[in-house]
Amino acid sequence: MSPGGCCLLNTSWIPVRWIPPAEDSATEDLPEQVGFAELLRRAHEIAGLAVVDPPAHSALLRVLYALTVRVTGLDRVGTSEDDWADRRQQVWEDGRLPVDGIAEYADRYVHRFRVFDPEGGRPWMQDPRLEKQCDPAKTAGVNKLVVTRPAGNNHAWFRHNSDARPDLPTVSEAVLNLLVWHYWGPSGRCSAREVDGEKTASGTAGPLRTALSYHPEGETLFETLLAGLVPPDPRDRLDEDHCPWELAELPDPAAVPREPVGPCSRLTGRSQHALLLVPDDDSRDSHGTPTLVRDAYITWGNRAGRMARDDDFLIWQISQQGNRYPRPADSRRALWRDLDALLLAEPGGSAQAARPKVFASAAEMPEEVKLRVRALGFEQDGQAKDTQFVDGSTPPVLGFVEERVPRIAYPVAELKRLGERYGFRLVRTLKRAWGTYMGDPKSDASAWTTPAAARYWPGAEDQFWAVFRELSRDPERIDPGFDFEEARRAFLRLAENAYDEVTRSITGSQRGAKAVFEARVGLRRPPGKSQTQS
């Protein structure tokens, strides 16, 4: 390793949460950050990642899944699903990831995990050719690299950052944001890159842009990593399946991108962007290692198209035009509304939602593993607009998936359907009342619908979980104890309360009271055919 290379295998840069030690056990000073190697060796002692930004958390999990495949030997059992399941069960029974496998992998690829490698090397998940293929005077800068900062002429909401004198990010912050660019990077104009005499500055979106990613999450990181693995497809070519840092040569950016051929390339090899971090030489520590990043190149990674969009951690659904697309991240949408598509093999509905592939294999984990569902994503558009991070988690419900307790399927689907039914009726009824009151059916009713949604959906989520917790998991009992009518009345009450609260201010006038009370019946009665058409 060259001096000052900052190897991510051994440098502490990943924030983690440790499992609290028992009161009578010897305690040690646990580091707040670890490198890849220590994280894998002590995954059974770590509760989870402490990465603040959800898209960075989700991206890092995908890298860790790929490393777990490598160090456990799950890439050497062939494409037989039974052999794969047996090997994962064996690792689970060992109680930790194999130390020998971690050491062997670290020794083989230690030279490919450097953050900075200026001597003709291969910095991790970066392209050193950008230094010559891009204009050094027109780099992206660290404010562009860190996705939570305003860059260019955008407004500063939480902190002021000057592009001329930016606050330099730490290596940890820079690498986590580098991952966000690889998975959630925007499409559109970027830094110009010249390859084979052709110069262009147009890039395509990252493979997860706009999507919400769902991950099974256990009590320890060890459980989380094993539960997040997906068996190889029988068509996979495992001998050709490589992570980007394992490739002998960097891919040709002018060539047609190579489709993934196995779990590791599916998890880590779909990026559409190329990046290069520039170290801050003034920040070198006593070992000659830079601790800050001074600049960054960010540009397109493939000029001849993009790989097919696919992922094992997304809910896929069908549009009215028959196109398959991932369910988008929406910061206003509670996670319980997706629970039917997560727990049920065939959730139904007009969107024809398909459960993330990972949950089929997660259900095969030992029954004592209590898995939650963690949703991580980024509400954004397909180009450059980023709105808000999305991060949600359920109680440990994955153990009650359809395969183990089929009786739960119907109540879960009905609860979600009832909750959404009265949520949609609430909006429709408010719009009708507002239109009547204003004398314009097409006027914007958001002055009522927004505060009503803020009242209804949190209450509906509480109602969902309250009923869900009371459902019987007793294998001897056929009836799970679901009362459809009681659940329907509970959601209706929530909708009526929200409706009454937001319209109360106008019921003192004759015109307002008439508009509110005439429309209110729509909460209990769905619109007739004539109303729908109008």
Coordinates of N, CA and C in Angstrom, one line a residue, residues 264-427:
C264 N -23.0 -10.2 -7.0 CA -22.1 -9.1 -6.7 C -22.2 -7.9 -7.7
S265 N -22.2 -8.3 -9.0 CA -22.3 -7.2 -10.0 C -23.7 -6.6 -10.0
R266 N -24.8 -7.3 -9.6 CA -26.1 -6.7 -9.5 C -26.1 -5.7 -8.3
L267 N -25.4 -6.0 -7.3 CA -25.4 -5.2 -6.1 C -24.6 -3.9 -6.2
T268 N -23.5 -4.0 -6.9 CA -22.5 -2.9 -6.9 C -22.1 -2.4 -8.3
G269 N -22.5 -3.0 -9.4 CA -22.0 -2.7 -10.7 C -23.0 -2.1 -11.6
R270 N -23.9 -1.3 -11.2 CA -24.9 -0.6 -12.1 C -24.8 0.9 -12.2
S271 N -23.7 1.4 -11.6 CA -23.6 2.9 -11.6 C -23.6 3.5 -13.0
Q272 N -24.1 4.7 -13.1 CA -24.1 5.4 -14.4 C -23.2 6.6 -14.3
H273 N -22.5 6.8 -13.2 CA -21.6 7.9 -13.0 C -20.2 7.5 -12.7
A274 N -19.3 8.4 -13.0 CA -17.9 8.2 -12.7 C -17.4 9.4 -11.8
L275 N -16.7 9.1 -10.8 CA -16.2 10.1 -9.8 C -14.8 9.9 -9.5
L276 N -14.2 11.0 -9.0 CA -12.8 10.9 -8.5 C -12.6 11.9 -7.4
L277 N -12.2 11.5 -6.3 CA -12.0 12.4 -5.1 C -10.5 12.9 -5.1
V278 N -10.4 14.2 -4.7 CA -9.1 14.8 -4.7 C -8.7 15.1 -3.2
P279 N -7.6 14.5 -2.7 CA -7.3 14.7 -1.3 C -6.8 16.1 -1.0
D280 N -7.0 16.5 0.2 CA -6.5 17.8 0.7 C -5.1 17.5 1.4
D281 N -4.1 17.9 0.7 CA -2.7 17.6 1.2 C -2.4 18.3 2.5
D282 N -3.0 19.4 2.8 CA -2.8 20.1 4.0 C -3.4 19.4 5.2
S283 N -4.2 18.4 5.0 CA -4.9 17.7 6.1 C -4.2 16.4 6.5
R284 N -3.0 16.1 6.0 CA -2.4 14.8 6.2 C -2.1 14.7 7.7
D285 N -2.4 13.5 8.2 CA -2.0 13.2 9.6 C -0.6 12.7 9.8
S286 N -0.2 12.3 11.0 CA 1.2 11.9 11.2 C 1.6 10.7 10.4
H287 N 0.6 9.9 9.8 CA 1.0 8.8 9.0 C 1.0 9.2 7.5
G288 N 0.8 10.5 7.2 CA 0.7 10.9 5.8 C -0.6 10.6 5.1
T289 N -1.6 10.3 5.9 CA -2.9 10.0 5.3 C -3.8 11.3 5.3
P290 N -4.3 11.7 4.1 CA -5.3 12.8 4.1 C -6.5 12.5 4.9
T291 N -7.0 13.5 5.7 CA -8.2 13.3 6.4 C -9.4 14.0 5.8
L292 N -9.1 14.9 4.9 CA -10.2 15.7 4.2 C -10.1 15.6 2.7
V293 N -11.2 15.9 2.1 CA -11.3 15.8 0.6 C -11.4 17.2 0.1
R294 N -10.5 17.6 -0.8 CA -10.5 19.0 -1.3 C -11.4 19.3 -2.5
D295 N -11.6 18.3 -3.4 CA -12.3 18.5 -4.6 C -12.8 17.2 -5.1
A296 N -13.6 17.2 -6.2 CA -14.2 16.0 -6.7 C -14.5 16.2 -8.2
Y297 N -14.2 15.2 -9.0 CA -14.7 15.1 -10.4 C -16.0 14.3 -10.4
I298 N -17.0 14.7 -11.1 CA -18.3 14.0 -11.2 C -18.8 14.1 -12.6
T299 N -18.9 13.0 -13.3 CA -19.3 13.0 -14.7 C -20.0 11.7 -15.0
W300 N -20.3 11.5 -16.3 CA -21.0 10.3 -16.8 C -20.1 9.1 -16.8
G301 N -20.7 7.9 -16.6 CA -19.9 6.7 -16.6 C -20.0 5.9 -17.9
N302 N -21.2 6.0 -18.5 CA -21.4 5.2 -19.7 C -22.0 6.1 -20.8
R303 N -21.4 6.1 -22.0 CA -21.9 6.9 -23.1 C -22.8 6.2 -24.0
A304 N -22.8 4.9 -24.0 CA -23.5 4.1 -25.0 C -24.7 3.4 -24.4
G305 N -25.5 4.2 -23.6 CA -26.7 3.6 -23.0 C -26.5 3.2 -21.5
R306 N -27.5 2.6 -21.0 CA -27.5 2.2 -19.6 C -28.0 0.8 -19.4
M307 N -27.6 0.2 -18.3 CA -28.0 -1.2 -18.0 C -29.5 -1.2 -17.7
A308 N -30.1 -2.4 -17.9 CA -31.5 -2.6 -17.6 C -31.7 -2.3 -16.1
R309 N -32.8 -1.5 -15.8 CA -33.0 -1.2 -14.4 C -33.7 -2.3 -13.6
D310 N -33.0 -2.8 -12.6 CA -33.6 -3.9 -11.9 C -32.9 -3.9 -10.5
D311 N -33.6 -4.4 -9.5 CA -33.0 -4.4 -8.1 C -33.9 -5.3 -7.3
D312 N -33.2 -6.1 -6.4 CA -34.0 -7.0 -5.5 C -34.6 -6.4 -4.3
F313 N -34.4 -5.1 -4.1 CA -34.9 -4.5 -2.8 C -36.0 -3.4 -3.1
L314 N -36.5 -3.4 -4.3 CA -37.6 -2.5 -4.6 C -38.9 -3.2 -4.8
I315 N -40.0 -2.4 -4.6 CA -41.4 -2.9 -5.0 C -41.6 -2.5 -6.4
W316 N -41.8 -3.4 -7.3 CA -42.1 -3.1 -8.7 C -43.5 -3.2 -9.0
Q317 N -44.0 -2.2 -9.7 CA -45.5 -2.2 -10.1 C -45.6 -1.8 -11.5
I318 N -46.9 -1.9 -12.0 CA -47.2 -1.7 -13.4 C -48.0 -0.5 -13.6
S319 N -47.6 0.4 -14.5 CA -48.3 1.6 -14.8 C -49.5 1.3 -15.7
Q320 N -50.4 2.3 -15.8 CA -51.5 2.2 -16.7 C -51.1 1.9 -18.1
Q321 N -49.9 2.3 -18.5 CA -49.5 2.1 -19.9 C -48.8 0.7 -20.0
G322 N -48.8 -0.1 -18.9 CA -48.2 -1.4 -18.9 C -46.7 -1.4 -18.7
N323 N -46.1 -0.3 -18.2 CA -44.7 -0.3 -18.0 C -44.3 -0.7 -16.5
R324 N -43.2 -1.4 -16.4 CA -42.8 -1.8 -15.0 C -41.9 -0.7 -14.4
Y325 N -42.2 -0.3 -13.2 CA -41.4 0.8 -12.6 C -41.4 0.6 -11.1
P326 N -40.3 1.0 -10.4 CA -40.2 0.9 -8.9 C -41.1 1.8 -8.2
R327 N -41.7 1.4 -7.1 CA -42.5 2.3 -6.3 C -41.7 3.5 -5.8
P328 N -42.1 4.7 -6.2 CA -41.2 5.9 -5.8 C -41.2 6.2 -4.4
A329 N -40.1 6.8 -3.9 CA -40.0 7.3 -2.6 C -40.9 8.5 -2.4
D330 N -41.7 8.6 -1.3 CA -42.6 9.7 -1.1 C -42.5 10.0 0.4
S331 N -42.0 11.1 0.8 CA -41.8 11.4 2.2 C -43.1 11.5 3.0
R332 N -44.2 11.7 2.3 CA -45.5 11.9 2.9 C -46.2 10.6 3.1
R333 N -45.7 9.5 2.6 CA -46.4 8.2 2.6 C -45.8 7.3 3.7
A334 N -46.6 6.9 4.6 CA -46.2 6.1 5.8 C -45.9 4.6 5.3
L335 N -44.9 4.0 6.0 CA -44.4 2.7 5.5 C -45.5 1.6 5.6
W336 N -46.4 1.8 6.5 CA -47.5 0.7 6.7 C -48.3 0.6 5.4
R337 N -48.4 1.6 4.6 CA -49.2 1.5 3.4 C -48.5 0.6 2.3
D338 N -47.2 0.3 2.5 CA -46.6 -0.6 1.6 C -46.5 -2.0 2.2
L339 N -47.0 -2.2 3.4 CA -46.8 -3.4 4.1 C -47.4 -4.6 3.4
D340 N -48.5 -4.4 2.7 CA -49.1 -5.6 2.0 C -48.2 -6.0 0.9
A341 N -47.5 -5.1 0.2 CA -46.6 -5.4 -0.9 C -45.3 -6.0 -0.4
L342 N -45.1 -5.9 0.9 CA -43.8 -6.4 1.5 C -44.1 -7.8 2.1
L343 N -45.2 -8.0 2.6 CA -45.5 -9.3 3.3 C -46.2 -10.3 2.5
L344 N -46.9 -9.8 1.5 CA -47.8 -10.8 0.7 C -47.1 -11.1 -0.6
A345 N -47.2 -12.4 -0.9 CA -46.6 -12.8 -2.2 C -47.4 -12.2 -3.4
E346 N -48.7 -12.1 -3.2 CA -49.5 -11.5 -4.3 C -50.5 -10.5 -3.6
P347 N -50.0 -9.3 -3.5 CA -50.8 -8.3 -2.8 C -52.0 -7.8 -3.5
G348 N -52.1 -8.0 -4.8 CA -53.2 -7.6 -5.6 C -53.2 -6.1 -5.9
G349 N -54.4 -5.6 -6.3 CA -54.5 -4.2 -6.6 C -54.2 -3.9 -8.0
S350 N -54.7 -2.7 -8.5 CA -54.5 -2.3 -9.9 C -53.1 -2.1 -10.3
A351 N -52.2 -1.8 -9.3 CA -50.8 -1.5 -9.7 C -50.0 -2.9 -9.9
Q352 N -50.6 -4.0 -9.5 CA -50.0 -5.3 -9.6 C -48.6 -5.3 -9.0
A353 N -48.5 -4.8 -7.8 CA -47.2 -4.6 -7.1 C -46.6 -6.0 -6.8
A354 N -45.3 -6.0 -7.0 CA -44.5 -7.3 -6.8 C -43.6 -7.1 -5.6
R355 N -43.6 -8.0 -4.7 CA -42.8 -7.9 -3.5 C -41.3 -7.9 -3.8
P356 N -40.5 -7.1 -3.1 CA -39.0 -7.2 -3.4 C -38.6 -8.6 -3.2
K357 N -37.7 -9.0 -4.2 CA -37.2 -10.4 -4.2 C -36.6 -10.8 -2.9
V358 N -35.9 -9.9 -2.3 CA -35.2 -10.2 -1.1 C -36.0 -10.8 0.0
F359 N -37.3 -10.5 0.1 CA -38.2 -10.9 1.2 C -38.5 -12.4 1.0
A360 N -38.4 -12.9 -0.1 CA -38.7 -14.4 -0.3 C -37.6 -15.2 0.4
S361 N -36.3 -14.8 0.2 CA -35.2 -15.5 0.9 C -35.1 -15.1 2.3
A362 N -35.4 -13.8 2.7 CA -35.4 -13.4 4.1 C -36.4 -14.3 4.9
A363 N -37.5 -14.7 4.3 CA -38.5 -15.5 5.0 C -37.9 -16.9 5.4
E364 N -36.8 -17.3 4.7 CA -36.2 -18.6 5.0 C -35.2 -18.5 6.1
M365 N -35.0 -17.4 6.7 CA -34.1 -17.3 7.8 C -34.7 -18.0 9.0
P366 N -33.9 -18.5 10.0 CA -34.4 -19.2 11.1 C -35.5 -18.4 11.8
E367 N -36.5 -19.2 12.4 CA -37.7 -18.5 13.0 C -37.3 -17.6 14.1
E368 N -36.2 -17.9 14.9 CA -35.9 -17.0 16.0 C -35.4 -15.7 15.6
V369 N -35.1 -15.5 14.3 CA -34.6 -14.1 13.8 C -35.9 -13.3 13.6
K370 N -36.0 -12.2 14.4 CA -37.1 -11.3 14.3 C -36.7 -10.1 13.4
L371 N -37.3 -10.1 12.2 CA -36.8 -9.1 11.2 C -37.8 -8.0 11.1
R372 N -37.3 -6.8 11.1 CA -38.1 -5.6 10.8 C -37.9 -5.3 9.3
V373 N -38.7 -4.3 8.8 CA -38.5 -3.8 7.5 C -38.0 -2.4 7.6
R374 N -36.9 -2.1 7.0 CA -36.3 -0.8 7.0 C -36.5 -0.2 5.5
A375 N -37.1 0.9 5.4 CA -37.3 1.6 4.1 C -36.4 2.8 4.1
L376 N -35.5 2.8 3.0 CA -34.5 3.9 2.9 C -34.6 4.4 1.4
G377 N -34.7 5.7 1.3 CA -34.8 6.2 -0.1 C -34.6 7.7 -0.1
F378 N -35.0 8.3 -1.3 CA -34.7 9.7 -1.6 C -35.8 10.1 -2.5
E379 N -36.7 11.0 -1.9 CA -37.7 11.6 -2.8 C -37.1 12.6 -3.7
Q380 N -37.2 12.4 -5.0 CA -36.5 13.2 -6.0 C -37.2 13.0 -7.3
D381 N -36.9 13.9 -8.3 CA -37.4 13.6 -9.6 C -36.3 12.9 -10.4
G382 N -36.6 12.6 -11.7 CA -35.7 11.8 -12.5 C -34.5 12.6 -12.9
Q383 N -34.5 13.9 -12.8 CA -33.3 14.7 -13.3 C -32.5 15.2 -12.1
A384 N -32.7 16.4 -11.7 CA -31.7 17.0 -10.7 C -32.4 17.5 -9.4
K385 N -33.7 17.4 -9.3 CA -34.4 18.0 -8.1 C -34.4 16.9 -7.0
D386 N -33.8 17.2 -5.9 CA -33.9 16.4 -4.7 C -34.8 17.1 -3.7
T387 N -35.8 16.3 -3.1 CA -36.7 16.9 -2.2 C -36.5 16.5 -0.8
Q388 N -36.4 15.3 -0.4 CA -36.3 14.9 1.0 C -35.9 13.4 1.1
F389 N -35.1 13.1 2.2 CA -34.8 11.8 2.5 C -36.0 11.0 3.0
V390 N -36.0 9.7 2.9 CA -37.1 8.9 3.4 C -36.5 7.8 4.2
D391 N -36.9 7.6 5.5 CA -36.4 6.6 6.3 C -37.5 6.1 7.3
G392 N -37.9 4.9 7.2 CA -38.9 4.3 8.0 C -38.6 2.9 8.4
S393 N -39.2 2.5 9.5 CA -39.0 1.1 10.0 C -40.3 0.6 10.6
T394 N -40.5 -0.7 10.4 CA -41.7 -1.4 11.0 C -41.2 -2.1 12.3
P395 N -42.2 -2.5 13.2 CA -41.9 -3.5 14.2 C -41.4 -4.8 13.6
P396 N -40.9 -5.7 14.4 CA -40.5 -7.0 13.9 C -41.6 -7.9 13.4
V397 N -42.1 -7.6 12.1 CA -43.2 -8.2 11.6 C -42.9 -9.3 10.5
L398 N -41.7 -9.2 10.0 CA -41.4 -10.1 8.9 C -41.5 -11.6 9.2
G399 N -41.5 -11.9 10.5 CA -41.6 -13.3 10.9 C -43.1 -13.8 10.7
F400 N -44.0 -12.9 10.4 CA -45.4 -13.3 10.2 C -45.7 -13.1 8.7
V401 N -44.8 -13.4 7.8 CA -45.1 -13.3 6.4 C -46.1 -14.4 6.0
E402 N -46.6 -14.2 4.8 CA -47.7 -15.0 4.3 C -47.3 -16.5 4.3
E403 N -46.1 -16.8 4.1 CA -45.7 -18.2 4.0 C -45.8 -18.9 5.4
R404 N -45.6 -18.2 6.5 CA -45.7 -18.8 7.8 C -47.0 -18.7 8.5
V405 N -47.7 -17.6 8.3 CA -49.0 -17.5 8.9 C -50.0 -17.0 7.8
P406 N -50.5 -17.8 7.0 CA -51.4 -17.4 5.9 C -52.6 -16.6 6.3
R407 N -53.1 -16.9 7.6 CA -54.3 -16.2 8.0 C -54.1 -14.7 8.1
I408 N -52.8 -14.3 8.2 CA -52.5 -12.8 8.4 C -52.7 -12.1 7.1
A409 N -52.6 -12.8 6.0 CA -52.6 -12.2 4.7 C -53.9 -11.3 4.5
Y410 N -55.1 -11.9 4.8 CA -56.3 -11.2 4.5 C -56.4 -9.9 5.4
P411 N -56.2 -10.0 6.7 CA -56.3 -8.8 7.5 C -55.3 -7.7 7.1
V412 N -54.1 -8.1 6.8 CA -53.1 -7.1 6.3 C -53.6 -6.3 5.1
A413 N -54.1 -7.1 4.1 CA -54.5 -6.5 2.9 C -55.8 -5.6 3.1
E414 N -56.7 -6.1 4.0 CA -57.9 -5.3 4.2 C -57.6 -4.1 5.0
L415 N -56.7 -4.2 6.0 CA -56.4 -3.0 6.8 C -55.8 -1.9 5.9
K416 N -54.9 -2.3 5.1 CA -54.3 -1.3 4.2 C -55.3 -0.7 3.2
R417 N -56.2 -1.6 2.7 CA -57.2 -1.1 1.8 C -58.2 -0.1 2.4
L418 N -58.6 -0.5 3.7 CA -59.6 0.4 4.4 C -58.9 1.7 4.7
G419 N -57.7 1.7 5.2 CA -57.0 2.9 5.5 C -56.9 3.9 4.3
E420 N -56.5 3.3 3.2 CA -56.4 4.2 2.0 C -57.7 4.6 1.5
R421 N -58.7 3.7 1.6 CA -60.1 4.1 1.1 C -60.6 5.4 1.7
Y422 N -60.5 5.4 3.1 CA -61.0 6.6 3.7 C -60.1 7.8 3.6
G423 N -58.8 7.5 3.4 CA -57.9 8.6 3.2 C -58.2 9.3 1.8
F424 N -58.5 8.5 0.8 CA -58.8 9.0 -0.5 C -60.2 9.7 -0.5
R425 N -61.2 9.1 0.2 CA -62.5 9.7 0.3 C -62.4 11.1 1.0
L426 N -61.6 11.1 2.0 CA -61.4 12.4 2.8 C -61.0 13.5 1.8
V427 N -60.0 13.2 1.0 CA -59.5 14.3 0.1 C -60.5 14.6 -0.9

